[in-house]
XYZ file of N, CA and C in Angstrom:
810
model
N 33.012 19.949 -22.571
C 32.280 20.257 -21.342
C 32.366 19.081 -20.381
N 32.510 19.288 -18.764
C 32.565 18.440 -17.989
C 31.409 17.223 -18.093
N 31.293 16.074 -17.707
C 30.337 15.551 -17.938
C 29.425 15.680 -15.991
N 30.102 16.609 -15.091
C 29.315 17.204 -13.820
C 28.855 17.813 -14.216
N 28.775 18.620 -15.326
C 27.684 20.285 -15.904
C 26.260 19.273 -16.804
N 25.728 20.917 -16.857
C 24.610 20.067 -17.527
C 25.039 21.248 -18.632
N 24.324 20.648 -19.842
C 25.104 21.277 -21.300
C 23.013 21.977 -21.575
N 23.237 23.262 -22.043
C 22.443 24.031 -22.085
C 22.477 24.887 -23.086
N 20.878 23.905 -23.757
C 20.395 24.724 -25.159
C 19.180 25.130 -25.154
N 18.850 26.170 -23.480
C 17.303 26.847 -24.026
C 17.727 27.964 -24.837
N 16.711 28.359 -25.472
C 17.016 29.577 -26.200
C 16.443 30.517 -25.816
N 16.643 31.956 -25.940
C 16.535 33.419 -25.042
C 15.456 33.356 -25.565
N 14.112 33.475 -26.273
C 12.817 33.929 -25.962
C 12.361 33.159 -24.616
N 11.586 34.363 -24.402
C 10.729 33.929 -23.021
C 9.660 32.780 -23.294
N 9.649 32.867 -24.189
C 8.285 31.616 -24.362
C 9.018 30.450 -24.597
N 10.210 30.344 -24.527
C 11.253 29.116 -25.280
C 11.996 29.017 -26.650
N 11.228 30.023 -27.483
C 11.705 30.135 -29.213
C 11.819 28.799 -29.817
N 12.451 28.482 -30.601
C 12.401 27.559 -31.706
C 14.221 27.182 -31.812
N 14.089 26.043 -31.172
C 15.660 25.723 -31.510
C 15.834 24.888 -32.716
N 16.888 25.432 -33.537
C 16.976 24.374 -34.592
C 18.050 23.230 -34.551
N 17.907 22.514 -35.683
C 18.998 21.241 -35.650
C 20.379 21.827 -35.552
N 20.884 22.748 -35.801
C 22.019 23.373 -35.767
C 22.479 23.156 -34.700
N 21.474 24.342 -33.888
C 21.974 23.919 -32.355
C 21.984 22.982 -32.005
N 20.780 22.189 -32.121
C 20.968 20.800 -31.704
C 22.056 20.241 -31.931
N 22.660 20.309 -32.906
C 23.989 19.839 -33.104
C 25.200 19.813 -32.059
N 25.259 20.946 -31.127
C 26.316 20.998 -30.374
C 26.276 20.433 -29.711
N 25.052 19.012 -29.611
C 25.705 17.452 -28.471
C 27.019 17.346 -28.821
N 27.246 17.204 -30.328
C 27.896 16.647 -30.550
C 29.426 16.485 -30.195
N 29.772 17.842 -29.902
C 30.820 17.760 -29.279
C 31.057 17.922 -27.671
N 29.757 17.695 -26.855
C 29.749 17.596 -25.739
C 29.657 16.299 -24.774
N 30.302 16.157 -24.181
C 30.284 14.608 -23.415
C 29.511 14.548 -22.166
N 28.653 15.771 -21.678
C 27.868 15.910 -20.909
C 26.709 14.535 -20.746
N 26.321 14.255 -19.715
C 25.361 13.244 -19.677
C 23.405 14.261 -19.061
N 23.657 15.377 -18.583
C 22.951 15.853 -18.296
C 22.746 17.255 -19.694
N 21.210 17.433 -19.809
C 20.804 18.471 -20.948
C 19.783 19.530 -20.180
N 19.720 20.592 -20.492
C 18.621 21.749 -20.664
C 18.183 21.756 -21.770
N 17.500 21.839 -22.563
C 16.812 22.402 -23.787
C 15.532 22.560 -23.494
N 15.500 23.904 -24.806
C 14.036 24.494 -24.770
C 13.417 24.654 -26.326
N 11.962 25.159 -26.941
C 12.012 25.491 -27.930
C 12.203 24.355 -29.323
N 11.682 23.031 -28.764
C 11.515 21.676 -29.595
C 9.906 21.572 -30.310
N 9.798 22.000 -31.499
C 9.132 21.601 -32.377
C 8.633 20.280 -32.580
N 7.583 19.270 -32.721
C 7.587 17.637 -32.914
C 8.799 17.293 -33.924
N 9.267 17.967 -34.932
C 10.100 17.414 -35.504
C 11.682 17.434 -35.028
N 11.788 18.841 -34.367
C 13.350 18.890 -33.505
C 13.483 18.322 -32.140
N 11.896 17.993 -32.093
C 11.864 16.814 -30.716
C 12.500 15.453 -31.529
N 11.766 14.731 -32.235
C 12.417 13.376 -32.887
C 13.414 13.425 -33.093
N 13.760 14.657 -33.933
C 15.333 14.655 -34.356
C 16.184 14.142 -33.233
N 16.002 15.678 -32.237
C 16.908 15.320 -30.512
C 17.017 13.964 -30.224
N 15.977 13.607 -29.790
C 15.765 11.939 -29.426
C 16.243 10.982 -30.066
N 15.876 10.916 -31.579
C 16.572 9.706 -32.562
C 18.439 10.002 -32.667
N 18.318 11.166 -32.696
C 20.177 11.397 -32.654
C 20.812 11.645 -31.688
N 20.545 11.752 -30.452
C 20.983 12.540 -29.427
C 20.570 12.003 -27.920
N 19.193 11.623 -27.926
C 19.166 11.234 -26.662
C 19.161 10.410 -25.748
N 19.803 9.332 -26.280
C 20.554 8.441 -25.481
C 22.219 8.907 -25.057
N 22.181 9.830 -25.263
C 23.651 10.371 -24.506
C 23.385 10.755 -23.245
N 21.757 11.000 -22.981
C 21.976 11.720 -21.778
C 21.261 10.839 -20.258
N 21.652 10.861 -19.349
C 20.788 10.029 -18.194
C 19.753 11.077 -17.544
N 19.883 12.587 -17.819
C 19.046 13.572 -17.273
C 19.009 14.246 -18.530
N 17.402 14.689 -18.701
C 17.365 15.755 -19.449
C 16.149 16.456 -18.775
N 16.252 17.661 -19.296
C 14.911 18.714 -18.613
C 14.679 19.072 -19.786
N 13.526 19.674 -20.357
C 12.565 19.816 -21.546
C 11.952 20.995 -20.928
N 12.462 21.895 -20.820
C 11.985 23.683 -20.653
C 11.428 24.408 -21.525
N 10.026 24.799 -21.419
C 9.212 25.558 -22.880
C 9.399 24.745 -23.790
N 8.538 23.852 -24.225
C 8.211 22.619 -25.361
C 6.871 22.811 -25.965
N 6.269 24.091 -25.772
C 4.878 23.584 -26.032
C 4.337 22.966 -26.707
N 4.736 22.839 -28.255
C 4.276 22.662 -29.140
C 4.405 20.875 -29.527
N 4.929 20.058 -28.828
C 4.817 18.420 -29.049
C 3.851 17.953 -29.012
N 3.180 17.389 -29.567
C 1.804 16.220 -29.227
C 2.139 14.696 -29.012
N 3.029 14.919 -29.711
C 3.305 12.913 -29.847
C 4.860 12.960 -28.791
N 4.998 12.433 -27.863
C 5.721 12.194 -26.613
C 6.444 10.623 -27.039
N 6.097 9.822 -28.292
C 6.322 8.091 -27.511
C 7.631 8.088 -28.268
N 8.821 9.161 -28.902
C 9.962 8.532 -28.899
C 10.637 8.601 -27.833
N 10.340 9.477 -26.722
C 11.441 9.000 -24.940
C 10.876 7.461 -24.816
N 10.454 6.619 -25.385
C 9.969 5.760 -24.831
C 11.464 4.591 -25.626
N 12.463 5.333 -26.408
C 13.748 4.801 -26.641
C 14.617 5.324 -26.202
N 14.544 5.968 -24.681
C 15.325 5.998 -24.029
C 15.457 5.064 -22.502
N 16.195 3.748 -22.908
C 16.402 2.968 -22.195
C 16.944 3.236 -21.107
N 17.960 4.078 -20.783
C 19.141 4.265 -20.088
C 18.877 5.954 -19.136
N 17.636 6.391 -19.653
C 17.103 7.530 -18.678
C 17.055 7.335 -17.415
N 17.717 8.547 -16.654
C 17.332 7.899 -14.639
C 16.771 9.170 -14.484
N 16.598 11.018 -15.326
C 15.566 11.572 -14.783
C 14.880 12.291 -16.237
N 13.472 12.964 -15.959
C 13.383 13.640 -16.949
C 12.265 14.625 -16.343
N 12.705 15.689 -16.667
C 11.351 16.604 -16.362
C 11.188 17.597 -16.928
N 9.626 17.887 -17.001
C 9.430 18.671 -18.409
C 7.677 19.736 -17.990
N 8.573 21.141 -18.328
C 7.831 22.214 -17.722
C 7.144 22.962 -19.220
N 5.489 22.960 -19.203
C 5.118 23.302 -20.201
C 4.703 22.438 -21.400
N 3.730 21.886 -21.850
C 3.166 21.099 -22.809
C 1.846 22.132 -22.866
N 1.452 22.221 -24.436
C 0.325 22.591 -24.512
C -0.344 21.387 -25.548
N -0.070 20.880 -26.109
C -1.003 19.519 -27.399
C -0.780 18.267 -26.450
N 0.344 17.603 -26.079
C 0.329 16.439 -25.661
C -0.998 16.141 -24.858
N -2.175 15.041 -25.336
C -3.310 14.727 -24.541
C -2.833 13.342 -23.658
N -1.367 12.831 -23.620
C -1.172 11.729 -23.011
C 0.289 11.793 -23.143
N 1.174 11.523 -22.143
C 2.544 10.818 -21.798
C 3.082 9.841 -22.834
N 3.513 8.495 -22.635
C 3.902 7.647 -23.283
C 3.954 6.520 -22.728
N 4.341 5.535 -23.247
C 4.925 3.858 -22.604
C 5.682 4.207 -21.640
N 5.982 4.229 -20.522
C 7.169 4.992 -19.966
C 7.689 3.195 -19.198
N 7.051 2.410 -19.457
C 7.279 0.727 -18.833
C 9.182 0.774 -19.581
N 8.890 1.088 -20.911
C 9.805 0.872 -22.096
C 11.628 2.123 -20.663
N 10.789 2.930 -19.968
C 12.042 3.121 -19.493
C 12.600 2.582 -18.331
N 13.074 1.258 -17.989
C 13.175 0.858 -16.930
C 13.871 1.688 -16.242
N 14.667 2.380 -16.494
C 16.019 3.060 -15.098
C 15.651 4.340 -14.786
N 14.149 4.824 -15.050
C 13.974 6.238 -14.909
C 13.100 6.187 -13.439
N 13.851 6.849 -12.359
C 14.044 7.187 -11.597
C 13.034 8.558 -10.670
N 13.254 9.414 -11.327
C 12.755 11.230 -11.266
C 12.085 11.678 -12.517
N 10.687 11.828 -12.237
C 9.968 12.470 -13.066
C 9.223 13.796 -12.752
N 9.151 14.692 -13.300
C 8.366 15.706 -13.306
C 7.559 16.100 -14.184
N 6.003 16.555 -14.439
C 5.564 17.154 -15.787
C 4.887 18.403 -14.903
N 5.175 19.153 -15.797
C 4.519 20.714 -14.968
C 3.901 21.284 -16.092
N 2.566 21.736 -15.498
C 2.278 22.499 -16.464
C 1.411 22.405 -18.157
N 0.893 21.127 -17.769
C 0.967 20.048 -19.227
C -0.770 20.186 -19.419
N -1.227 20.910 -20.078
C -2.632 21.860 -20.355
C -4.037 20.777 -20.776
N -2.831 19.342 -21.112
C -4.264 18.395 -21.600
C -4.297 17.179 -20.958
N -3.336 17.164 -20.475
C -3.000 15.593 -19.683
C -3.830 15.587 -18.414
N -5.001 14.250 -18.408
C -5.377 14.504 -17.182
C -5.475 12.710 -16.712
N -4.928 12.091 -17.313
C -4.558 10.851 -16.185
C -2.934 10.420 -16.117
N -3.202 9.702 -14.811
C -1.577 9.336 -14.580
C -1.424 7.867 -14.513
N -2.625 7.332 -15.923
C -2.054 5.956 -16.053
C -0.704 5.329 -16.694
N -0.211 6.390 -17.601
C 1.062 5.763 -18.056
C 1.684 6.241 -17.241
N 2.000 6.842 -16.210
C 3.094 7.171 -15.185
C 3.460 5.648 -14.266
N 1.893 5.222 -14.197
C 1.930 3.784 -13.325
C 2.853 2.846 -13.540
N 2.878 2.472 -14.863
C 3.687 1.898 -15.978
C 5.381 1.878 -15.486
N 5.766 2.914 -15.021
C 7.173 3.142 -14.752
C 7.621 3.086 -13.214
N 7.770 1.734 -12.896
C 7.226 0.728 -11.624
C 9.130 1.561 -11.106
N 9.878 1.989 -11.417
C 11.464 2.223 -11.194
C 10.728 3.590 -10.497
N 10.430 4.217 -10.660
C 10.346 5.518 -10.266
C 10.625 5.983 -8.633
N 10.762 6.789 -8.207
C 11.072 6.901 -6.819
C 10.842 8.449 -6.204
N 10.864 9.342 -7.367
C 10.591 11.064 -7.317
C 9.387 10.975 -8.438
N 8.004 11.965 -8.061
C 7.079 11.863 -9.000
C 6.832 13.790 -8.316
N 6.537 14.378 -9.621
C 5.887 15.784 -9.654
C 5.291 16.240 -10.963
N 3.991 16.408 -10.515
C 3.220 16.931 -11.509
C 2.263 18.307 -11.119
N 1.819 18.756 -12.172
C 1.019 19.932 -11.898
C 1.612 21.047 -12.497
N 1.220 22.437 -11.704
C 1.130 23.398 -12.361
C 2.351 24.334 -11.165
N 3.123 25.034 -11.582
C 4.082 26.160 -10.980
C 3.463 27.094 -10.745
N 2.596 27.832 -11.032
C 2.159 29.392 -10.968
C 0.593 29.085 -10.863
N 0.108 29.117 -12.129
C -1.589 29.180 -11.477
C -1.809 27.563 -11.480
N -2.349 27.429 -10.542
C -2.707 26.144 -10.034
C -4.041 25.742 -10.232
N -4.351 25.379 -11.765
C -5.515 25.019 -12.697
C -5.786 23.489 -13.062
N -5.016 22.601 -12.913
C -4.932 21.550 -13.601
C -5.731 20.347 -12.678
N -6.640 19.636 -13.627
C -7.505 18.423 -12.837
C -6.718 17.028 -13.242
N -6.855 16.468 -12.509
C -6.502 14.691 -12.680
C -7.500 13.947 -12.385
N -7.585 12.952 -13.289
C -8.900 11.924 -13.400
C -8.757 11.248 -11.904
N -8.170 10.770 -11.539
C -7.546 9.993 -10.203
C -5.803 9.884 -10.070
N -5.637 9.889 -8.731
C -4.144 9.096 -7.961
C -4.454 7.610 -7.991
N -5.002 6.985 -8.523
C -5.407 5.592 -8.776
C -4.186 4.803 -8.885
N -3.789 5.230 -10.159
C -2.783 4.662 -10.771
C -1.267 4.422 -10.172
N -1.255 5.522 -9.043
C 0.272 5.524 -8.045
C 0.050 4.529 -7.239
N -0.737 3.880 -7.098
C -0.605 2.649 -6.249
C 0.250 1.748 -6.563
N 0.447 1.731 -7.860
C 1.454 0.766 -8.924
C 2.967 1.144 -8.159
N 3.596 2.299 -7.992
C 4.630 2.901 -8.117
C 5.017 1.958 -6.667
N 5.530 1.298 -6.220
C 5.877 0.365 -4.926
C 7.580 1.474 -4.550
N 7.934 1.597 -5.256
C 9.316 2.181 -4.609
C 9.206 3.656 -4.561
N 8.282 4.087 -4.865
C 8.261 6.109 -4.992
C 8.308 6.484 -3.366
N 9.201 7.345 -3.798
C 9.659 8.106 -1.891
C 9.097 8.959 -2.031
N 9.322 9.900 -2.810
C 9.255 11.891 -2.879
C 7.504 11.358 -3.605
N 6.550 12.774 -3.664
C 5.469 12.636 -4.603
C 4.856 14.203 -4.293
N 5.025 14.917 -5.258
C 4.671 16.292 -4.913
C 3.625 16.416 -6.806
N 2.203 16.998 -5.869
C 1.806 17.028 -6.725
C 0.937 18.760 -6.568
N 0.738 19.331 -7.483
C -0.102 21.064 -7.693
C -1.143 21.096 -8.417
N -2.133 20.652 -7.747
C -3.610 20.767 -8.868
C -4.417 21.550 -8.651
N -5.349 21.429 -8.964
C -6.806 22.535 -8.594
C -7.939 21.335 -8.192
N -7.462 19.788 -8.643
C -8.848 18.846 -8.039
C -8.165 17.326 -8.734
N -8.524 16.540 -7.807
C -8.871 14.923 -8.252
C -10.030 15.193 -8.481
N -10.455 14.350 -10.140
C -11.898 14.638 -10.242
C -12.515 12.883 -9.477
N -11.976 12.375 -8.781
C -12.803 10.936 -7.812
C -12.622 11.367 -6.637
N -11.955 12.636 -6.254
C -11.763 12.770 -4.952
C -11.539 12.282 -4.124
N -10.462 10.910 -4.340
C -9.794 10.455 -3.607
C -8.301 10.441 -3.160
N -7.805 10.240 -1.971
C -6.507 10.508 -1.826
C -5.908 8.802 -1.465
N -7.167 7.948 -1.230
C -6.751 6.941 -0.389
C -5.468 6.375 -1.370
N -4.884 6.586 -2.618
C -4.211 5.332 -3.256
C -2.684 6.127 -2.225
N -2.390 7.156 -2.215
C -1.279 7.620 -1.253
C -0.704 7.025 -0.025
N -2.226 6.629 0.588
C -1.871 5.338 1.619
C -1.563 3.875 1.356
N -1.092 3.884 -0.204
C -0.876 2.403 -0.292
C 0.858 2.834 -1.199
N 1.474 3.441 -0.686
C 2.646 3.539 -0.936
C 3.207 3.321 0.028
N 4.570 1.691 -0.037
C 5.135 1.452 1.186
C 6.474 2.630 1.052
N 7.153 2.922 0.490
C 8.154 4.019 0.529
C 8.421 5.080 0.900
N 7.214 5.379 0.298
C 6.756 7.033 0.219
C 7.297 7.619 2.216
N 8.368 8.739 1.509
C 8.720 9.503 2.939
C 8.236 10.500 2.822
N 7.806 11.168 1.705
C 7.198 12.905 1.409
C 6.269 12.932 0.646
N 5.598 13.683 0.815
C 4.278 14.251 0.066
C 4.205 15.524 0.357
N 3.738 15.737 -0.696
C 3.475 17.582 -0.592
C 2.133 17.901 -1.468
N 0.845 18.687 -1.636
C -0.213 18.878 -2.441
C -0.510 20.141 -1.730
N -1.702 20.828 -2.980
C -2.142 22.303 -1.929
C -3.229 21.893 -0.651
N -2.790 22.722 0.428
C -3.464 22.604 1.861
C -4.923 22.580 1.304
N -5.211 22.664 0.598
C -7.003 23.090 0.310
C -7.412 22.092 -0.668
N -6.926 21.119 -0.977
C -7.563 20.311 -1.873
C -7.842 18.871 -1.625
N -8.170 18.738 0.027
C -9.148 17.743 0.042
C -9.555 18.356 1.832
N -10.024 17.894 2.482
C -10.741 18.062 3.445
C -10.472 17.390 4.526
N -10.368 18.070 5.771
C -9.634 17.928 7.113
C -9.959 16.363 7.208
N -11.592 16.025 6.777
C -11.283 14.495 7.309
C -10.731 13.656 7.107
N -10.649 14.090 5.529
C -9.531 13.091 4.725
C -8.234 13.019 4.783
N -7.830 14.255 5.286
C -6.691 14.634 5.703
C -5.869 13.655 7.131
N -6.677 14.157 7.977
C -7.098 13.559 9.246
C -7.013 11.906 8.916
N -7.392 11.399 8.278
C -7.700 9.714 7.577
C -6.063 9.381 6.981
N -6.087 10.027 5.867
C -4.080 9.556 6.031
C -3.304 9.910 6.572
N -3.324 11.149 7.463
C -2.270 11.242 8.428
C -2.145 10.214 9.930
N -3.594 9.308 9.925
C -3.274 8.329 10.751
C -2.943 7.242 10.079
N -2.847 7.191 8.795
C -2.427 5.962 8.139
C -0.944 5.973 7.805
N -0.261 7.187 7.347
C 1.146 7.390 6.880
C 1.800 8.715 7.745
N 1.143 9.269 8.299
C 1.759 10.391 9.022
C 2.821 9.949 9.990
N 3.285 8.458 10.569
C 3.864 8.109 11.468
C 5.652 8.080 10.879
N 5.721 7.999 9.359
C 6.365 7.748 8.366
C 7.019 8.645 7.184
N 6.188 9.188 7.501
C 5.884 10.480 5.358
C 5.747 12.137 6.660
N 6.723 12.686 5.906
C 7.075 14.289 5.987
C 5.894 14.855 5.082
N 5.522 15.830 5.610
C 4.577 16.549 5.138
C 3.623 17.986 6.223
N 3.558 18.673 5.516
C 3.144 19.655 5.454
C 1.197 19.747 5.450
N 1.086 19.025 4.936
C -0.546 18.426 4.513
C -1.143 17.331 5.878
N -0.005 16.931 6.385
C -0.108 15.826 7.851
C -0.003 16.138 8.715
N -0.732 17.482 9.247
C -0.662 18.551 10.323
C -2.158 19.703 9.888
N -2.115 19.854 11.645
C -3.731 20.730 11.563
C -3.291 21.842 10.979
N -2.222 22.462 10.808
C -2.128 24.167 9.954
C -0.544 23.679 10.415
N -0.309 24.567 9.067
C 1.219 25.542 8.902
C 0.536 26.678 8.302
N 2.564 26.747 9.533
C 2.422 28.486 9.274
C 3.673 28.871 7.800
N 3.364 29.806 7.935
C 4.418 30.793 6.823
C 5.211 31.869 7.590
N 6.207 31.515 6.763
C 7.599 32.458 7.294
C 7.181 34.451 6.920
N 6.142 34.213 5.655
C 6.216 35.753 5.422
C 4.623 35.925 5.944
N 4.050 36.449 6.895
C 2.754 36.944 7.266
C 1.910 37.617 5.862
N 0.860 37.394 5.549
C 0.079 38.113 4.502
C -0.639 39.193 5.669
N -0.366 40.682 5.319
C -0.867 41.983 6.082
C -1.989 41.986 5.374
N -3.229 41.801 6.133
C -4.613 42.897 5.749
C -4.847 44.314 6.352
N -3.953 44.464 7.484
C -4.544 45.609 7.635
C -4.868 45.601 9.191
N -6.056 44.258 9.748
C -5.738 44.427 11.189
C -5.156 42.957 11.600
N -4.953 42.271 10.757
C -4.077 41.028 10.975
C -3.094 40.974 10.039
N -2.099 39.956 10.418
C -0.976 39.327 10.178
C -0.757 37.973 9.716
N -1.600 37.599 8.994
C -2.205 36.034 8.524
C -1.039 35.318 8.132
N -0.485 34.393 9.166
C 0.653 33.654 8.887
C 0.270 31.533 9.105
N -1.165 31.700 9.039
C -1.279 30.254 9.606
C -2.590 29.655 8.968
N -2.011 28.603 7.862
C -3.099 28.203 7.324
C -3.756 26.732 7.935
N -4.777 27.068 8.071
C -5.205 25.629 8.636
C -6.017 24.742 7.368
N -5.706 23.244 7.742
C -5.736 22.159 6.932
C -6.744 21.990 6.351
N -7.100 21.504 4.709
C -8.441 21.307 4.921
C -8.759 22.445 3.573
N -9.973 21.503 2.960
C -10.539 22.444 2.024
C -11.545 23.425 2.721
N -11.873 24.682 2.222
C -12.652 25.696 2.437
C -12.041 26.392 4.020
N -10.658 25.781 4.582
C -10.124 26.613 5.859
C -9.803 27.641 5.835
N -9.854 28.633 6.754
C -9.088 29.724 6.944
C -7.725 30.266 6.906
N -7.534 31.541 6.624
C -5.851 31.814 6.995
C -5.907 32.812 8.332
N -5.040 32.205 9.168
C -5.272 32.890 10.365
C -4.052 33.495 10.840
N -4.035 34.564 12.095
C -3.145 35.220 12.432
C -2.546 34.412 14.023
N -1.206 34.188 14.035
C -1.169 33.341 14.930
C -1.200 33.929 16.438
N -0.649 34.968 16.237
C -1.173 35.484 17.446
C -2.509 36.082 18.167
N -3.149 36.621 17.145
C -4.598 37.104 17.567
C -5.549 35.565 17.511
N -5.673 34.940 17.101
C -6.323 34.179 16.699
C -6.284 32.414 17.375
N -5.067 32.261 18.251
C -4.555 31.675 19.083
C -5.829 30.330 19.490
N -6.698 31.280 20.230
C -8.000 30.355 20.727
C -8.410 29.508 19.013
N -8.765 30.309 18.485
C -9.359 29.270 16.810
C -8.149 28.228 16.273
N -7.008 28.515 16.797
C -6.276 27.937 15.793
C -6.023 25.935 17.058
N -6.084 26.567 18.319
C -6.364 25.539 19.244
C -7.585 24.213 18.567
N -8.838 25.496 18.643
C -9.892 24.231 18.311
C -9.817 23.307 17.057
N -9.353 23.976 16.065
C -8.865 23.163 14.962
C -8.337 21.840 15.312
N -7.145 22.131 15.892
C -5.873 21.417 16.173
C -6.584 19.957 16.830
N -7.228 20.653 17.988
C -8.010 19.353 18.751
C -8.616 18.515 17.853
N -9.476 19.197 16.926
C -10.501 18.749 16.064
C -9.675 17.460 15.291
N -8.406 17.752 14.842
C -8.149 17.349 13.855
C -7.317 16.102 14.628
N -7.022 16.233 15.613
C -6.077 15.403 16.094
C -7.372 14.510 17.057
N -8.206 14.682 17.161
C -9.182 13.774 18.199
C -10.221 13.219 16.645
N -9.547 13.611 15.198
C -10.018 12.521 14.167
C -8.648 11.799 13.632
N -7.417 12.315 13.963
C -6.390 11.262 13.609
C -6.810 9.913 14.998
N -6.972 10.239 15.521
C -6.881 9.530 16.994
C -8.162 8.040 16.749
N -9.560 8.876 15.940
C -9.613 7.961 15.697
C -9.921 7.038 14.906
N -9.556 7.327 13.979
C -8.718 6.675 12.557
C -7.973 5.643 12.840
N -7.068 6.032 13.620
C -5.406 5.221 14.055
C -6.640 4.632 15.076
N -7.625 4.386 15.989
C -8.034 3.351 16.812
C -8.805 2.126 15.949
N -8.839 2.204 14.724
C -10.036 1.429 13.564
C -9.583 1.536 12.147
N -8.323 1.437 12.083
C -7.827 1.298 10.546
C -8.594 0.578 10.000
N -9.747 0.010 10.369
C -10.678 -0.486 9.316
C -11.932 0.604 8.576
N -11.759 1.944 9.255
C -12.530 2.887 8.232
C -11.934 3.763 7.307
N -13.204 3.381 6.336
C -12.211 3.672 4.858
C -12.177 5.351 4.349
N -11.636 5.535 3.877
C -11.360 7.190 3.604
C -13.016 8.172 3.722
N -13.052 8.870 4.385
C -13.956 9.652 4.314
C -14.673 10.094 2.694
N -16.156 9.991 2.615
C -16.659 10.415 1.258
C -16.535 12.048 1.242
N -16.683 12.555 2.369
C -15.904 14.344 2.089
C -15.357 14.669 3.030
């Protein structure tokens, strides 16, 4: 197999199934540096890892549920991405310091993990995504810990809550060009508060009084294509609704305004 392909061992159940060492076996004759696999048991996880995964600089970990113990990637020296959709036991990550060259991380989906102090740890990083794909349930103790990350550009995160309710550590990323989080999970002022701190800099979707959507949600006597910023906001119709979606806008931009006149006030308490 080319070593441009990525070499791919999920297995056909929908839930991921159970891959065995067998399969696992067919690294062996592959010179691929990139992996798919799905369906790793804690023991066909070690196995993979102790025999196998230092061959690869990318791997993705698709339907894994069943791992608890995560700290042999922490002997993969030579990792630059890894991302991994689905954990149900793991209550914590790993050493991830131990991977200097890892680059792109993702955890999606990961049912017990709720801090991102060992993520801090992995000072190389530059792409960070966590959270949930579909229902968007998952709490984090704090963004505390990303303050560490000095070179992270990308940072897309899908929760249902910071339980400190803070966003301020986001404004202490000098890199950071993107951010992405759900429109509803912190509040216009706070919103309003880092978009005069990083909005001049960082792409985002969250650094604006409302976006709209390409597909309108029909109720019936509207066309709801425009969500405005901000926990507990509305979804509005952009054409009927025109005048509301104005006052927002002002609102929000006459509190970036003055934010950006007194960078000495500190993140809004709600």
């Amino acid at each position: 197999m080319s070593h441009n392909h990525t070499l791919n061992l999920v297995e056909a159940e929908i839930g991921g199934g159970r891959i065995s060492k067998k399969t696992i076996d067919q690294i062996e004759s592959s010179d691929s540096g990139f992996l798919k696999i799905s369906g790793l048991t804690q023991e066909t996880f070690e196995y993979f890892v102790g025999n196998y995964g230092g061959r690869f600089t990318s791997i993705e970990f698709w339907k894994c549920p069943l791992i608890s113990d995560l700290s042999p990637l922490e002997t993969l020296g030579d990792i630059e991405a890894i991302s991994y959709y689905w954990n149900q036991r793991a209550e914590k990550l790993w050493d991830m310091s131990k991977n200097t060259r890892l680059t792109r991380f993702a955890f999606e989906d990961f049912t017990r993990v709720k801090s991102l102090e060992q993520v801090s740890a992995c000072t190389s990083l530059k792409e960070l995504t966590f959270g949930n794909k579909v229902w968007v349930t998952q709490e984090i103790d704090s963004l505390e810990p990303l303050k560490q990350l000095k070179n992270l550009c990308k940072l897309g995160f899908y929760i249902k809550k910071v339980l400190d309710g803070r966003l301020a550590p986001i404004s202490e990323l000098p890199q950071l060009s993107s951010v992405d989080f759900p429109l509803n999970l912190f509040s216009t002022e706070k919103l309003a508060w880092l978009t005069s701190r990083i909005g001049d800099k960082t792409q985002s979707r969250c650094l604006a009084p409302y976006h709209r959507i390409e597909k309108p949600i029909d109720d019936g006597s509207k066309k709801k294509d425009t969500f405005i910023v901000g926990k507990r906001k509305p979804l509005l119709d952009w054409n009927q609704d025109r005048e509301r979606i104005s006052k927002y806008t002002q609102k929000f931009e006459a509190l970036v305004a003055k934010y950006k006149a007194n960078l000495s006030i500190p993140e809004p308490e709600k």
